[in-house]
Structures are given as structure tokens and as C-alpha cells.
């Protein structure tokens, strides 16, 4: 009777992994854009 709970939990884990991956890609893209625009290279 609780098989759907396991399925939902697996979907939530997958979704959270996708969200974290997208967030990481977004931060990398922002950093790359910032590096190209800003003359300040010492700030991390």
C-alpha cells in the first residue's frame, strides 16, 4: 500500500538533484559573465 510513497520519494530526490545541478550551472554561468565584465579579478 505504501509503494507510491517510495515512488514519490524517488521522484523528489531526482527533482532535487536536477534543481541543484541547474543552480550550479547558473552560478557558473554568472561567474563567467561577471569575470568577462568586471575588471576586478581579485574578488571571488
N, CA and C of each residue as an Amber inpcrd file, in Angstrom:
protein
   132
   0.8400000  -1.2140000   0.0000000   0.0000000   0.0000000   0.0000000
   0.8770000   1.2680000   0.0000000   2.1020000   1.1710000   0.4840000
   2.9590000   2.3670000   0.5770000   3.9890000   2.4260000  -0.5500000
   3.7520000   1.6730000  -1.6200000   4.7110000   1.7130000  -2.7340000
   4.7510000   3.1080000  -3.3600000   3.6090000   3.7970000  -3.4340000
   3.5780000   5.1190000  -4.0650000   4.4060000   6.1210000  -3.2690000
   4.5180000   5.9090000  -1.9470000   5.3590000   6.8110000  -1.1450000
   6.8210000   6.6830000  -1.5760000   7.2650000   5.4570000  -1.8230000
   8.6510000   5.2370000  -2.2690000   8.8580000   5.8720000  -3.6420000
   7.8700000   5.7030000  -4.5110000   7.9770000   6.2780000  -5.8620000
   8.0470000   7.7940000  -5.7800000   7.1840000   8.3960000  -4.9560000
   7.1840000   9.8560000  -4.8030000   8.5200000  10.3220000  -4.2300000
   9.0440000   9.5860000  -3.2530000  10.3330000   9.9550000  -2.6480000
  11.4410000   9.9080000  -3.7020000  11.4210000   8.8840000  -4.5580000
  12.4330000   8.7870000  -5.6150000  12.3140000   9.9750000  -6.5750000
  11.0860000  10.3460000  -6.9290000  10.8820000  11.4820000  -7.8280000
  11.3880000  12.7740000  -7.1820000  11.1060000  12.9360000  -5.8870000
  11.5600000  14.1430000  -5.1880000  13.0820000  14.2000000  -5.1680000
  13.7320000  13.0680000  -4.9490000  15.2070000  13.0390000  -4.9530000
  15.7200000  13.4350000  -6.3250000  15.1120000  12.8770000  -7.3840000
  15.5360000  13.1880000  -8.7450000  15.3590000  14.6790000  -9.0280000
  14.1760000  15.2220000  -8.6470000  13.8930000  16.6410000  -8.8870000
  14.8960000  17.5140000  -8.1370000  15.1850000  17.1630000  -6.8820000
  16.1280000  17.9670000  -6.0910000  17.5160000  17.9240000  -6.7280000
  17.9190000  16.7740000  -7.2570000  19.2280000  16.6690000  -7.9180000
  19.2580000  17.5470000  -9.1620000  18.1640000  17.5520000  -9.9250000
  18.1010000  18.3800000 -11.1390000  18.1670000  19.8600000 -10.7600000
  17.4370000  20.2430000  -9.6960000  17.4310000  21.6420000  -9.2710000
  18.8350000  22.0650000  -8.8440000  19.5080000  21.2210000  -8.0730000
  20.8610000  21.5680000  -7.6150000  21.8040000  21.6640000  -8.8130000
  21.6480000  20.7740000  -9.7890000  22.5080000  20.8240000 -10.9750000
  22.2640000  22.1130000 -11.7490000  20.9970000  22.4840000 -11.9330000
  20.6780000  23.7220000 -12.6520000  21.2230000  24.9310000 -11.8930000
  21.1090000  24.9150000 -10.5720000  21.6210000  26.0260000  -9.7670000
  23.1380000  26.1360000  -9.9200000  23.8290000  24.9970000  -9.9130000
  25.2820000  25.0130000 -10.0720000  25.6580000  25.5710000 -11.4450000
  24.9460000  25.1460000 -12.4850000  25.2250000  25.6440000 -13.8390000
  24.9600000  27.1460000 -13.8990000  23.8870000  27.5880000 -13.2740000
  23.5440000  29.0140000 -13.2850000  24.6340000  29.8230000 -12.5900000
  25.1260000  29.3430000 -11.4580000  26.1740000  30.0730000 -10.7330000
  27.4420000  30.1260000 -11.5780000  27.7690000  29.0230000 -12.2540000
  28.9700000  29.0120000 -13.1050000  28.8120000  30.0190000 -14.2350000
  27.6470000  30.0470000 -14.8600000  27.4180000  30.9890000 -15.9520000
  27.5090000  32.4240000 -15.4500000  26.9330000  32.7020000 -14.2630000
  27.0030000  34.0500000 -13.6920000  28.4470000  34.4370000 -13.4180000
  29.2260000  33.4910000 -12.8790000  30.6330000  33.7780000 -12.5750000
  31.3930000  34.0720000 -13.8720000  31.1270000  33.3060000 -14.9080000
  31.8110000  33.5300000 -16.1880000  31.4490000  34.8990000 -16.7450000
  30.1780000  35.2630000 -16.6790000  29.7460000  36.5760000 -17.1760000
  30.3840000  37.6820000 -16.3390000  30.4180000  37.4920000 -15.0230000
  31.0000000  38.5020000 -14.1370000  32.4840000  38.6690000 -14.4400000
  33.1790000  37.5530000 -14.6770000  34.6160000  37.6230000 -14.9730000
  34.8450000  38.4370000 -16.2510000  33.9960000  38.2270000 -17.2410000
  34.1770000  38.9380000 -18.5090000  33.8970000  40.4300000 -18.3800000
  32.9320000  40.8060000 -17.5340000  32.5420000  42.2180000 -17.4290000
  33.3970000  42.9800000 -16.4180000  33.5890000  42.3990000 -15.2360000
  34.2480000  43.1450000 -14.1540000  35.7660000  43.1370000 -14.3100000
  36.4160000  44.2750000 -14.1280000  37.8800000  44.3250000 -14.1710000
  38.5140000  43.7860000 -12.8910000  37.7100000  43.6550000 -11.8320000
  38.2170000  43.1630000 -10.5440000  38.3810000  41.6540000 -10.6020000
  39.6070000  41.1680000 -10.6330000  39.8400000  39.7220000 -10.6910000
  40.1940000  39.1710000  -9.3170000  40.4740000  40.0440000  -8.3520000
  40.8560000  39.5700000  -7.0190000  39.6330000  39.1000000  -6.2360000
  38.4790000  39.7120000  -6.4890000  37.2670000  39.3230000  -5.7590000
  36.7960000  37.9650000  -6.2300000  36.4500000  37.0870000  -5.2740000
  35.9970000  35.7490000  -5.6440000  34.4860000  35.6480000  -5.4580000
